[in-house]
Coordinates of C-alpha atoms and ligand atoms in Angstrom, one line a residue:
X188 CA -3.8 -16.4 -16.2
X189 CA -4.6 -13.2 -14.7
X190 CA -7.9 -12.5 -13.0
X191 CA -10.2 -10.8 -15.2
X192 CA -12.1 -8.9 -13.2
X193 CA -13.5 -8.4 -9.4
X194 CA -15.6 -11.5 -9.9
X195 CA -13.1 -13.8 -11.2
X196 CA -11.2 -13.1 -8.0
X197 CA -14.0 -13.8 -5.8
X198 CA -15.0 -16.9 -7.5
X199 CA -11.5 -18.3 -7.1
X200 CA -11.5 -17.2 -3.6
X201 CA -15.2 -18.7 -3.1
X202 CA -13.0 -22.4 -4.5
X203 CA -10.5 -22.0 -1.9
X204 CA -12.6 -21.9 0.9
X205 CA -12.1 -17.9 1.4
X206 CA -15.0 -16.1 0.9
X207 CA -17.8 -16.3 2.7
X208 CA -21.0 -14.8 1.5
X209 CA -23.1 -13.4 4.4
X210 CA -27.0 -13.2 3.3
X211 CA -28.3 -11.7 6.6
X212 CA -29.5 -8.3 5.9
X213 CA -27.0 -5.8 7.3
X214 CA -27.1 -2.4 7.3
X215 CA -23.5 -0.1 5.6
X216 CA -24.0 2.3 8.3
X217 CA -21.3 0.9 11.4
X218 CA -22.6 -2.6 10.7
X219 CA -20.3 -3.8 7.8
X220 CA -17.6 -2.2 9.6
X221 CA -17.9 -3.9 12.7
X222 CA -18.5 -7.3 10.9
X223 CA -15.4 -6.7 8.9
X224 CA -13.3 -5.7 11.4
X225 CA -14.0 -9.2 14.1
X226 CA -13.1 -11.0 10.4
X227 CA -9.8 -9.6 10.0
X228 CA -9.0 -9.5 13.3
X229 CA -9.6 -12.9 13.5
X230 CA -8.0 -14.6 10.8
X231 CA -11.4 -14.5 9.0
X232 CA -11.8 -14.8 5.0
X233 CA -12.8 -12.2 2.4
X234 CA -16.4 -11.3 2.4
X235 CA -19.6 -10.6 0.5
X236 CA -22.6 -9.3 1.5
X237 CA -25.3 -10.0 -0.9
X238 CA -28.4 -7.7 1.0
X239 CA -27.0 -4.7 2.3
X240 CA -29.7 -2.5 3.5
X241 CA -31.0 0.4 1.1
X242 CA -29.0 -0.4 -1.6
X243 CA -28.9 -3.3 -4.7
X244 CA -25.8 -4.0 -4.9
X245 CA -23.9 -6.5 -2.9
X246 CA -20.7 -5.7 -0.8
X247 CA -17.3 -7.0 -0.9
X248 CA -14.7 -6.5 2.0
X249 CA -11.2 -8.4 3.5
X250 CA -10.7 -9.4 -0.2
X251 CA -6.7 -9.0 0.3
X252 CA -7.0 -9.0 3.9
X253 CA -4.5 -12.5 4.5
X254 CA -1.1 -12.9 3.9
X255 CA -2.0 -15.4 1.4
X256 CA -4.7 -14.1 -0.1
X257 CA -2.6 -10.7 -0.8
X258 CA -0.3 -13.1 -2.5
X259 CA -3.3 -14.7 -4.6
X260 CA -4.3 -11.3 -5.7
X261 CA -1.1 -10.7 -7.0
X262 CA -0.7 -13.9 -8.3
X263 CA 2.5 -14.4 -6.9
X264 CA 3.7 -18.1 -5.8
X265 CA 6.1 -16.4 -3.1
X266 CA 8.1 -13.1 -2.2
X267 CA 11.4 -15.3 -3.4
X268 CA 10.0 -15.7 -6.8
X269 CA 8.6 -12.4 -7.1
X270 CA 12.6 -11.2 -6.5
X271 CA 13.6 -12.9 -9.4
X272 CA 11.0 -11.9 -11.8
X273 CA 11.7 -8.1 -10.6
X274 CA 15.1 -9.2 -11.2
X275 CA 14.9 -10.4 -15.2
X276 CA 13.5 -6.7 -15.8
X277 CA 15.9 -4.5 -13.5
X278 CA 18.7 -6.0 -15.1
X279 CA 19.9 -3.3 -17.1
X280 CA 23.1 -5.1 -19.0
X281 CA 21.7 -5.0 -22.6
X282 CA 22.3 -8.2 -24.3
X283 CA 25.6 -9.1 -25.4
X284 CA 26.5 -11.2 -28.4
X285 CA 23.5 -13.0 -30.3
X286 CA 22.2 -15.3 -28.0
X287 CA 22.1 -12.7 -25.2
X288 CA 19.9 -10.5 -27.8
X289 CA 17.9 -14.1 -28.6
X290 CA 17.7 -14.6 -25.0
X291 CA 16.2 -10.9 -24.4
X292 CA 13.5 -11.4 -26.9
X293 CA 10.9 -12.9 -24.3
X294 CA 11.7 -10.2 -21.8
X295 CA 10.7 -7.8 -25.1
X296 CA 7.8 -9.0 -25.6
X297 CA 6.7 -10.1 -22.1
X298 CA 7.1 -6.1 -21.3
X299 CA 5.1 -5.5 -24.4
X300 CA 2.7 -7.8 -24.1
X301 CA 1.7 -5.8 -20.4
X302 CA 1.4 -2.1 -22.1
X303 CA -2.1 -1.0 -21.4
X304 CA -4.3 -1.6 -24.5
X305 CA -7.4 -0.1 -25.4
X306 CA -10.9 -1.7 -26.2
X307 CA -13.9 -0.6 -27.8
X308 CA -16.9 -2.5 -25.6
X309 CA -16.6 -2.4 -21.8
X310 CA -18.5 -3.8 -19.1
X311 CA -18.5 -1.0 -16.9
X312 CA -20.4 0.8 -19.1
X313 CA -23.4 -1.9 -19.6
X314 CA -25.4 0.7 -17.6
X315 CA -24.5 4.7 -18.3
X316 CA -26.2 7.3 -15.8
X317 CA -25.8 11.0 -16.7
X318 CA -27.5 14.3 -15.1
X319 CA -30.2 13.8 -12.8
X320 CA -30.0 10.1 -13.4
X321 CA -26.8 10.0 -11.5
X322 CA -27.3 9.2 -7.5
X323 CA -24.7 8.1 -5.5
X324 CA -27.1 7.1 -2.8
X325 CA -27.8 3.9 -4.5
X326 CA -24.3 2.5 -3.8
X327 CA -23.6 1.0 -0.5
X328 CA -21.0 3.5 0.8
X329 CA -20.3 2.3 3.8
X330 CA -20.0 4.5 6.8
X331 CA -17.3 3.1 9.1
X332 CA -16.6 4.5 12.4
X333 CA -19.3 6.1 14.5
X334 CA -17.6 9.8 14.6
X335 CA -17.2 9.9 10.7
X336 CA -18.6 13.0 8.6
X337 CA -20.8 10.7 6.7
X338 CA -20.3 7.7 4.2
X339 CA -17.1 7.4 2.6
X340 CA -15.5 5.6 -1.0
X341 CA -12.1 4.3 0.4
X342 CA -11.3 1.8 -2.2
X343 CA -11.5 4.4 -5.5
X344 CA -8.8 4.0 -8.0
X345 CA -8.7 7.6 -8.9
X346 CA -7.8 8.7 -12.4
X347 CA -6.4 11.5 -13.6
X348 CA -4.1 13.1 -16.6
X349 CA -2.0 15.1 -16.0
X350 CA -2.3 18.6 -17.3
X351 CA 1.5 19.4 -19.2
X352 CA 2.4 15.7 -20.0
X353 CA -0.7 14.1 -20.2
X354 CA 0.2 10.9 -18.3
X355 CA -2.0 9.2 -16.4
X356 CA -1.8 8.8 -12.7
X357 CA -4.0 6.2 -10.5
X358 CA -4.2 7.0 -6.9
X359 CA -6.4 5.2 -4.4
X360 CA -8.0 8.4 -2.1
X361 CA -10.9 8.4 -0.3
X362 CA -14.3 10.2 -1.1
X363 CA -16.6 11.6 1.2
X364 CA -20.2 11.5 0.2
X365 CA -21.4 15.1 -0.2
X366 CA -24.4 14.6 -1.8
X367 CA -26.5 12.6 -4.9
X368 CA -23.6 13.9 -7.0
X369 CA -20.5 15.3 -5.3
X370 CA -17.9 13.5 -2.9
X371 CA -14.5 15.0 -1.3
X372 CA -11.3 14.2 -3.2
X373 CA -9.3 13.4 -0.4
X374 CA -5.3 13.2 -2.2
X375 CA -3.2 14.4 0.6
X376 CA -0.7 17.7 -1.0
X377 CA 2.5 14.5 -1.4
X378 CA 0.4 12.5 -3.6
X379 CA 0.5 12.4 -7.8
X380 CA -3.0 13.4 -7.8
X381 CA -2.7 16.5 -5.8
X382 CA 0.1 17.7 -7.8
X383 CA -1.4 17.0 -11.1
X384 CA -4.2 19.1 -9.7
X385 CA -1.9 21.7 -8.8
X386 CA -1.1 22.1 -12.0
X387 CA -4.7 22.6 -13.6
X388 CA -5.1 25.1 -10.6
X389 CA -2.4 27.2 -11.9
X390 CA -3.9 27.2 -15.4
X391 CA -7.7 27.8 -13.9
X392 CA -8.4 24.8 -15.5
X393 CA -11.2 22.6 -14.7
X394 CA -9.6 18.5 -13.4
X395 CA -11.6 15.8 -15.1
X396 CA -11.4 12.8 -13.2
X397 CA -12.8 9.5 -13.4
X398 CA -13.0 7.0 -10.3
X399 CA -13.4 3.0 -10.9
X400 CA -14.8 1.0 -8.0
X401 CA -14.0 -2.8 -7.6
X402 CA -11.2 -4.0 -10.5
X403 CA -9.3 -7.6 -10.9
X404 CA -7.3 -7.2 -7.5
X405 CA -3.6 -6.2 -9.2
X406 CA -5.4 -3.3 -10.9
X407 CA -6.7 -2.4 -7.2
X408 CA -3.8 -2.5 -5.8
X409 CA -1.7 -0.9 -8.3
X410 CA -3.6 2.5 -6.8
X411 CA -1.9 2.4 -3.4
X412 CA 1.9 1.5 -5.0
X413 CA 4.7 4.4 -4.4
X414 CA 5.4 4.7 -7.9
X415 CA 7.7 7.9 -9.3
X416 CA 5.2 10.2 -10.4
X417 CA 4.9 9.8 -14.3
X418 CA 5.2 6.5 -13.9
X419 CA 1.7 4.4 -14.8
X420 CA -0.1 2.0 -12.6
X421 CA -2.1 0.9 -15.2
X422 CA 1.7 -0.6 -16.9
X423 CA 2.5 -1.2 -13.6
X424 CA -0.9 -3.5 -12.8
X425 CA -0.1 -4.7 -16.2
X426 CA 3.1 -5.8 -15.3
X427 CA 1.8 -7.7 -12.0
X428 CA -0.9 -9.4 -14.6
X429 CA 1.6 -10.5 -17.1
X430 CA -1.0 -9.1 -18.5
X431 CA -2.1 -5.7 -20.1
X432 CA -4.8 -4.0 -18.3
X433 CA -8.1 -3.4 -21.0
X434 CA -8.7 0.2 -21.0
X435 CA -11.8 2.0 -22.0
X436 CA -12.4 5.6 -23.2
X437 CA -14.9 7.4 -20.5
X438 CA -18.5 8.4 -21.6
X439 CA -18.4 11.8 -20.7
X440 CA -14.7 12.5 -19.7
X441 CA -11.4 12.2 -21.8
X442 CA -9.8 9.8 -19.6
X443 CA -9.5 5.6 -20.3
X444 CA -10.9 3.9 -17.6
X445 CA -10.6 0.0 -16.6
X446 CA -12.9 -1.8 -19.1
X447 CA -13.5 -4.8 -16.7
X448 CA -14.5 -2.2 -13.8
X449 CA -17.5 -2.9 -12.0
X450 CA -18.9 1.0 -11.5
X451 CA -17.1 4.2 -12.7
X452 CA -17.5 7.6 -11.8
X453 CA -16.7 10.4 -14.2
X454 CA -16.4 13.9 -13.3
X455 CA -14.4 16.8 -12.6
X456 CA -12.4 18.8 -9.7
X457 CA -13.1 22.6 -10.2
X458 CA -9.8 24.7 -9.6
X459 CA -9.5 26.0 -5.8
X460 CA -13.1 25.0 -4.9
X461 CA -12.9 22.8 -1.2
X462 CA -15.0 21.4 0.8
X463 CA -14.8 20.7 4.2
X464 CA -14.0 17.0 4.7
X465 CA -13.6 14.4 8.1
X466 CA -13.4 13.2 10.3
X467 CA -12.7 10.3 9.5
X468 CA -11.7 7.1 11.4
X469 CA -7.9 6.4 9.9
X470 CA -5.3 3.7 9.6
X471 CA -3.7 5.5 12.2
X472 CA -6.4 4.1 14.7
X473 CA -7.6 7.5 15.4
X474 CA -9.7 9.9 13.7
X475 CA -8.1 12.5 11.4
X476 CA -9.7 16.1 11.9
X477 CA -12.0 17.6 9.7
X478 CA -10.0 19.8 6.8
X479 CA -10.5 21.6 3.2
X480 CA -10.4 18.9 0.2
X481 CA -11.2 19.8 -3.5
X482 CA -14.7 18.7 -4.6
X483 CA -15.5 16.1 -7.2
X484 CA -18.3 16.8 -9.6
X485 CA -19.7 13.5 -10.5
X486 CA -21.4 14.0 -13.8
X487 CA -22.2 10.4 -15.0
X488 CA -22.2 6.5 -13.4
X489 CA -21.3 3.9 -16.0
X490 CA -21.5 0.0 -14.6
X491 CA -22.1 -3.3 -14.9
X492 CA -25.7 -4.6 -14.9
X493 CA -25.2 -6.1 -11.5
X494 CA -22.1 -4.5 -9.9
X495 CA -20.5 -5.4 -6.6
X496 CA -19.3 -3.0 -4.4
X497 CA -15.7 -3.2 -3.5
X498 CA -14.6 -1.6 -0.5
X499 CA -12.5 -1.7 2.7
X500 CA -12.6 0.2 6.1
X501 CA -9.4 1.3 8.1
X502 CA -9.1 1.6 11.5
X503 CA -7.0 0.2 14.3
X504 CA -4.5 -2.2 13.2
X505 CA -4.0 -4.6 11.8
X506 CA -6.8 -4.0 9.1
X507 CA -6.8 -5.1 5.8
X508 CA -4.3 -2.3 4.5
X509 CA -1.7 -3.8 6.6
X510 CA -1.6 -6.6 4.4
X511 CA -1.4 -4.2 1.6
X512 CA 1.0 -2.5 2.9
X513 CA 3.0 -5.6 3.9
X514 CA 2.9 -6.7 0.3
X515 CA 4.3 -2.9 -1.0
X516 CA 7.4 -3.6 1.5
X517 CA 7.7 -6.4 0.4
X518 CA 7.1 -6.1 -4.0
X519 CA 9.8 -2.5 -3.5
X520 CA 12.6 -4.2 -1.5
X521 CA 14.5 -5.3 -4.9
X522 CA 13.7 -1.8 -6.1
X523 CA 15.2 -0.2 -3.1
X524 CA 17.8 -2.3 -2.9
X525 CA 18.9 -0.9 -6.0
X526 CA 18.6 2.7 -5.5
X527 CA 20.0 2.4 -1.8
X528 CA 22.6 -0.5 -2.3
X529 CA 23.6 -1.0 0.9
X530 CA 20.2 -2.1 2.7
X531 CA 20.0 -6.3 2.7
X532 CA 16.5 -5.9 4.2
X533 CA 13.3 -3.8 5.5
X534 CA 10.4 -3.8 7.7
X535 CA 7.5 -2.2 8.2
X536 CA 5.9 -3.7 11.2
X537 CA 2.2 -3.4 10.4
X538 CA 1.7 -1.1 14.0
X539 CA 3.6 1.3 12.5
X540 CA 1.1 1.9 10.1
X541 CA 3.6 2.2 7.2
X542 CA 5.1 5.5 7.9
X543 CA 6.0 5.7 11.6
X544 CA 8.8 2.4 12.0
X545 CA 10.9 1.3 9.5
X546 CA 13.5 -1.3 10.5
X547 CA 16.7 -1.4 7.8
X548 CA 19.8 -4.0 7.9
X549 CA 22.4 -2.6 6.4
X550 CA 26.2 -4.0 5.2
X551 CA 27.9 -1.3 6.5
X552 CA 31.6 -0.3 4.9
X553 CA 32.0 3.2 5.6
X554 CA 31.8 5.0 8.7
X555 CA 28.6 7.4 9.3
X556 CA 26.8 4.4 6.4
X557 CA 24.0 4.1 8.7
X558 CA 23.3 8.0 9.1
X559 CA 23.9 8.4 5.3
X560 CA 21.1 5.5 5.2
X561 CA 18.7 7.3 6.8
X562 CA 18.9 10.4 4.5
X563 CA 18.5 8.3 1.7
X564 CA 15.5 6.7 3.2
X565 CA 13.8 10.2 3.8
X566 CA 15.1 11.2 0.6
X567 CA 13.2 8.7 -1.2
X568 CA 9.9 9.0 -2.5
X569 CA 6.8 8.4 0.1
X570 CA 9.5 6.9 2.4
X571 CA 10.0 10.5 3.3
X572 CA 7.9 10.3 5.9
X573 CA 8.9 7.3 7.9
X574 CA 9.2 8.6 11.3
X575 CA 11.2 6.6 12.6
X576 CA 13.9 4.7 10.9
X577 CA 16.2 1.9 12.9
X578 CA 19.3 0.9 11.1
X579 CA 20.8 -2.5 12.3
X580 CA 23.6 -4.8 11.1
X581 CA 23.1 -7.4 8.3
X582 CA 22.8 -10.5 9.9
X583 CA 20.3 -9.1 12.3
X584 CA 17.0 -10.5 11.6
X585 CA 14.3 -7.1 11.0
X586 CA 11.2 -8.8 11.7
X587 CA 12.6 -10.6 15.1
X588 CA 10.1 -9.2 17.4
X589 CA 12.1 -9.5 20.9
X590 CA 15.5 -10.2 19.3
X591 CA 15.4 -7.2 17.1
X592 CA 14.4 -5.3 20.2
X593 CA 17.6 -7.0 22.4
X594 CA 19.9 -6.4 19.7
X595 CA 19.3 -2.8 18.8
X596 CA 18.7 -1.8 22.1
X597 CA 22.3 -3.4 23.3
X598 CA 23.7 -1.0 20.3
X599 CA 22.9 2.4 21.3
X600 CA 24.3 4.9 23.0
X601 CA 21.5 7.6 22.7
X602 CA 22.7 10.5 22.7
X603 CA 25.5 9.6 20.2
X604 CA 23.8 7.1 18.3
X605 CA 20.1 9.0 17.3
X606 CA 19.7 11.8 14.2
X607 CA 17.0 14.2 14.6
X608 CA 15.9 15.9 11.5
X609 CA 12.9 18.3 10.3
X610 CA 11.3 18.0 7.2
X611 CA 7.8 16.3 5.2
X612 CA 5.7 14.3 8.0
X613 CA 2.7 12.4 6.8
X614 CA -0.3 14.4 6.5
X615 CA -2.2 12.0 8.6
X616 CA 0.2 12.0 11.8
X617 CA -1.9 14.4 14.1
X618 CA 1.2 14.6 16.8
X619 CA 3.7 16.9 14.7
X620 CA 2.9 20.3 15.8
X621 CA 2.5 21.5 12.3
X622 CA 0.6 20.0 9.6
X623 CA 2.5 18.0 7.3
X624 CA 5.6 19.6 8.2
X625 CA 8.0 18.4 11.7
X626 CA 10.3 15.8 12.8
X627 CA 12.0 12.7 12.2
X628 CA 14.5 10.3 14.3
X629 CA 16.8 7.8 12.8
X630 CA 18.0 5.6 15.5
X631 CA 21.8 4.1 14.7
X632 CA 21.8 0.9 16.1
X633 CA 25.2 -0.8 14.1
X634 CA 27.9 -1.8 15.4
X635 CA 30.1 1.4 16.2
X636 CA 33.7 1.3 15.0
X637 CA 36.7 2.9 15.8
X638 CA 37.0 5.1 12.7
X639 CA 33.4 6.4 14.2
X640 CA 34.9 7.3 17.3
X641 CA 34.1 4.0 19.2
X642 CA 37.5 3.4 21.3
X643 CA 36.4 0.4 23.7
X644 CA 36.2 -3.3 22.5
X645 CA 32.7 -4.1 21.2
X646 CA 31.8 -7.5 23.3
X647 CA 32.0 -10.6 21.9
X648 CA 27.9 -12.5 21.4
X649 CA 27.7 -15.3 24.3
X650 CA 27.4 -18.8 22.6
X651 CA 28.2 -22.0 24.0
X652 CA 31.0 -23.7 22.5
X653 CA 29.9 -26.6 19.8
X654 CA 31.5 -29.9 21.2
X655 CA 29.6 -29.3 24.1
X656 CA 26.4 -28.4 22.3
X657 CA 26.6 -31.6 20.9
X658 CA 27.5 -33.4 23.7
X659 CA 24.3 -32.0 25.3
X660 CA 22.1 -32.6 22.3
X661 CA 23.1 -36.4 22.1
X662 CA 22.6 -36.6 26.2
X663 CA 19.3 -34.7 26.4
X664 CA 17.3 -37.6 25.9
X665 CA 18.1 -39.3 28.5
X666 CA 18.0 -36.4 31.2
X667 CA 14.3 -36.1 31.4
X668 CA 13.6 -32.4 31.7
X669 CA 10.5 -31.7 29.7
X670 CA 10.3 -28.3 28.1
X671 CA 7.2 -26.4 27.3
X672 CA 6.2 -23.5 25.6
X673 CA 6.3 -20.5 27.5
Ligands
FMN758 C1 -7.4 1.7 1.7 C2 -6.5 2.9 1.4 C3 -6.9 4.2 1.5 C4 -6.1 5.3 1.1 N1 -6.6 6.5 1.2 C5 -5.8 7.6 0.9 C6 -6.4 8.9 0.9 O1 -7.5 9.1 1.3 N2 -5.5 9.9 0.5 C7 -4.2 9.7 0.2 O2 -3.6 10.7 -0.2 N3 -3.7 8.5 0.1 C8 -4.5 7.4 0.5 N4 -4.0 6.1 0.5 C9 -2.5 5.9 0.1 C10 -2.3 6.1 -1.4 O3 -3.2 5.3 -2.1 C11 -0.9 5.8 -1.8 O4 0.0 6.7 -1.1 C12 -0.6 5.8 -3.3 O5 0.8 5.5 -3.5 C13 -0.9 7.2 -3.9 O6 -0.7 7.1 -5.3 P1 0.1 8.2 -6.0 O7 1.6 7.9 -5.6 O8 -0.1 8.0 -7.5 O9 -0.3 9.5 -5.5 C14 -4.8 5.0 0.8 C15 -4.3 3.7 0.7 C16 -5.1 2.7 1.1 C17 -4.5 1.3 1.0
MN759 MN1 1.4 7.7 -9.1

């Protein structure tokens, strides 16, 4: 049974021993941060603060911020049997005979049964707040680093149409509080959101835009997923569920918004107005520089009667959108698998803050496969701006730490072995020399063969041989040497 809401995750979490509600009064200004920050750091559970300073409304923070509890939220038993379900759906054979069509019935309806549906009463609207009722100085917007511009909204899901086809697109981007009714619209110039807004620009249309705080946690997360643009998140969350996501038409915008939200902001995004926005303490660790962001008009507040505030903070990692991130690697393997057939497996390690390492085994059959790899990587979606890509054998174990390192690093031959190319860089990586626009490596760390120019023998591994393994294991009893953890 999918989590209906925000609260139904916390309570479930509150069961588990997972939650911990903290009823000292703390103030959203640096404190939250630094309290949420020792918790994550420290294997510490999700938490909610029922008396933040200056606002009502309680906070919640860390809510997908453990391996296992990213798995909770998603409702997923383990990453194996999340392959297989991903499986049943990719499959794209279509039924053969009668009882292959009989046996495709449930994956019919199941995929029905997960199509966003729309309802009539929503809880998020329990309380509506238009005109001069509207003050977003009674949420608890946290401010999170002590150089930040002011108080910022990083856990929006941001919802938009767009303007030629009308599809909706759910983005998680931060908002800067610029006032009782305005906040930065912070969708970097990659993202679905920025290009549906490109498209009103071009028309001088006005953007409405609607932003729900604090959903059930696949909804939530269903913002940050690389999805093809066109493609909805809403289905998507729906999808994750196994169940559809209830949908409710906005108060003063024509936009549906998540029925079980706990606060909604409607509004709009005037064509080619900005604002100057930042700094802001990133998931890079470091601050990102002030810049120009579009503006969003906030024009009504619909909620529950008692909302909690859902947020998170970023920062040095790893933070709780490492285990976010860890869990996109890990949902899109099976998908990139099948558009890039050759990689066996991926890694982001979470100090690569998602774009700057990715570590790919490969089954190589074709010489140059690893190069041709790495173009499909940057070719790909938001993997274009993984900075540095490292392509290793199948067999070689991506997340083995010091292994990995021995391995790879045996491989190369640098100045054969590396591809430097120029193109899309993350708009948050402050060390290309241009904005959004620099460099990329791809390090080639395969086996080389012959047919790729490699003319010496490749060594043989060193491994002892196994009758004398097993000779030693049935001895080593007796010898007395005792081994300890280094
Ligand atoms: C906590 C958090 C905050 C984020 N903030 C932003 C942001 O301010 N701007 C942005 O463009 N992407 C941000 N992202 C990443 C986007 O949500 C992600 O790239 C997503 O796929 C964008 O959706 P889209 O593909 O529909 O544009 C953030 C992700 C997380 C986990
Ligand atoms: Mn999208």
């Amino acid at each position: 049974m999918a989590y209906r809401n925000l609260a139904a995750f916390l309570e479930a979490l509150e069961e588990r021993g997972e939650l911990t509600r903290v009823r000292e009064p703390v103030s959203p200004r640096l404190e939250i941060a630094e309290i949420a920050d020792r918790a994550v750091k420290g294997g510490g559970p999700a938490l909610l603060f029922e008396r933040v300073e200056g606002s009502a409304m309680p906070v919640a923070i860390n809510v997908f911020a453990s391996r296992r509890r990213m798995l909770e939220a998603l409702e997923i038993a383990s990453w194996d049997e999340w392959d297989a379900r991903l499986e049943f759906f990719l499959d794209p054979s279509p039924p053969e005979g009668l009882l292959g069509k009989l046996k495709a019935i449930p994956k019919i309806t199941e995929l029905a049964a997960v199509f966003p549906k729309t309802v009539r009463a929503a809880a998020c609207q329990e309380v509506v707040e238009t005109g001069d009722a509207v003050d977003l100085g009674r949420l608890p917007v946290l401010t999170c680093w002590p150089q930040d511009a002011g108080p910022f909204i990083t856990m929006p899901l941001v919802i938009t149409n767009d303007p030629a086809t009308g599809k909706t697109n759910v983005g998680m981007y931060r908002m800067q509080i610029h006032g009782r009714n305005a906040t930065g619209m912070h969708w970097q110039k990659h993202k679905d959101g920025a290009g549906q807004a490109r498209g009103y620009e071009r028309e001088g249309r006005r953007m409405e835009v609607a932003a729900a705080i604090g959903c059930d946690p696949a909804t939530v997360f269903s913002a940050i997923a690389p999805l093809p643009p066109g493609l909805s998140e809403f289905l998507f969350a729906g999808f994750l569920r196994g169940e559809a996501v209830p949908l409710a038409p906005a108060k003063t915008v024509d936009l549906l918004v998540p029925a079980e939200a706990e606060i909604v902001l409607e509004g709009y995004v005037e064509p080619r107005e900005r604002r100057r926005e930042g700094p802001f303490g990133d998931h890079t660790g470091f601050y990102s520089l002030e810049d120009d962001f579009p503006v969003f008009h906030v024009t009504a507040v619909t909620r529950r009667e008692s909302p909690i505030y859902l947020t998170t903070i970023v920062g040095r990692p790893p933070m709780e959108d490492g285990f976010m991130g860890e869990a996109v690697e890990r949902l899109f393997l099976p998908l990139v698998k099948k558009t890039i057939p050759e990689i066996v497996d991926m890694h982001l390690p979470v100090h690569g803050i998602f774009h700057n390492l990715m570590i790919v085994a490969i089954d190589k059959r074709y010489p140059g496969h690893a190069r041709k790899t790495m173009h499909a990587i940057w070719g790909t979606g938001q993997m274009m701006f993984t900075k540095t890509i490292l392509v290793v054998d199948a067999g070689v174990d991506v997340r083995g730490g010091p292994e990995l390192l021995w391995r790879a690093l045996t491989a190369i031959d640098p100045e054969r072995d590396v591809e430097i190319v120029h193109g899309p860089v993350d708009e948050l990586d402050f060390a290309s020399r241009l904005a959004c626009y620099g460099s990329k490596v791809g390090i080639d760390a395969t086996r080389k063969w012959k047919e790729e120019g490699f003319l010496r023998p490749w060594p043989d591994e060193i491994v002892m041989s196994p009758d004398v393994k097993r000779k030693i294991d049935r001895l080593w009893p007796a010898l007395g040497i005792k081994l300890s953890a280094r």
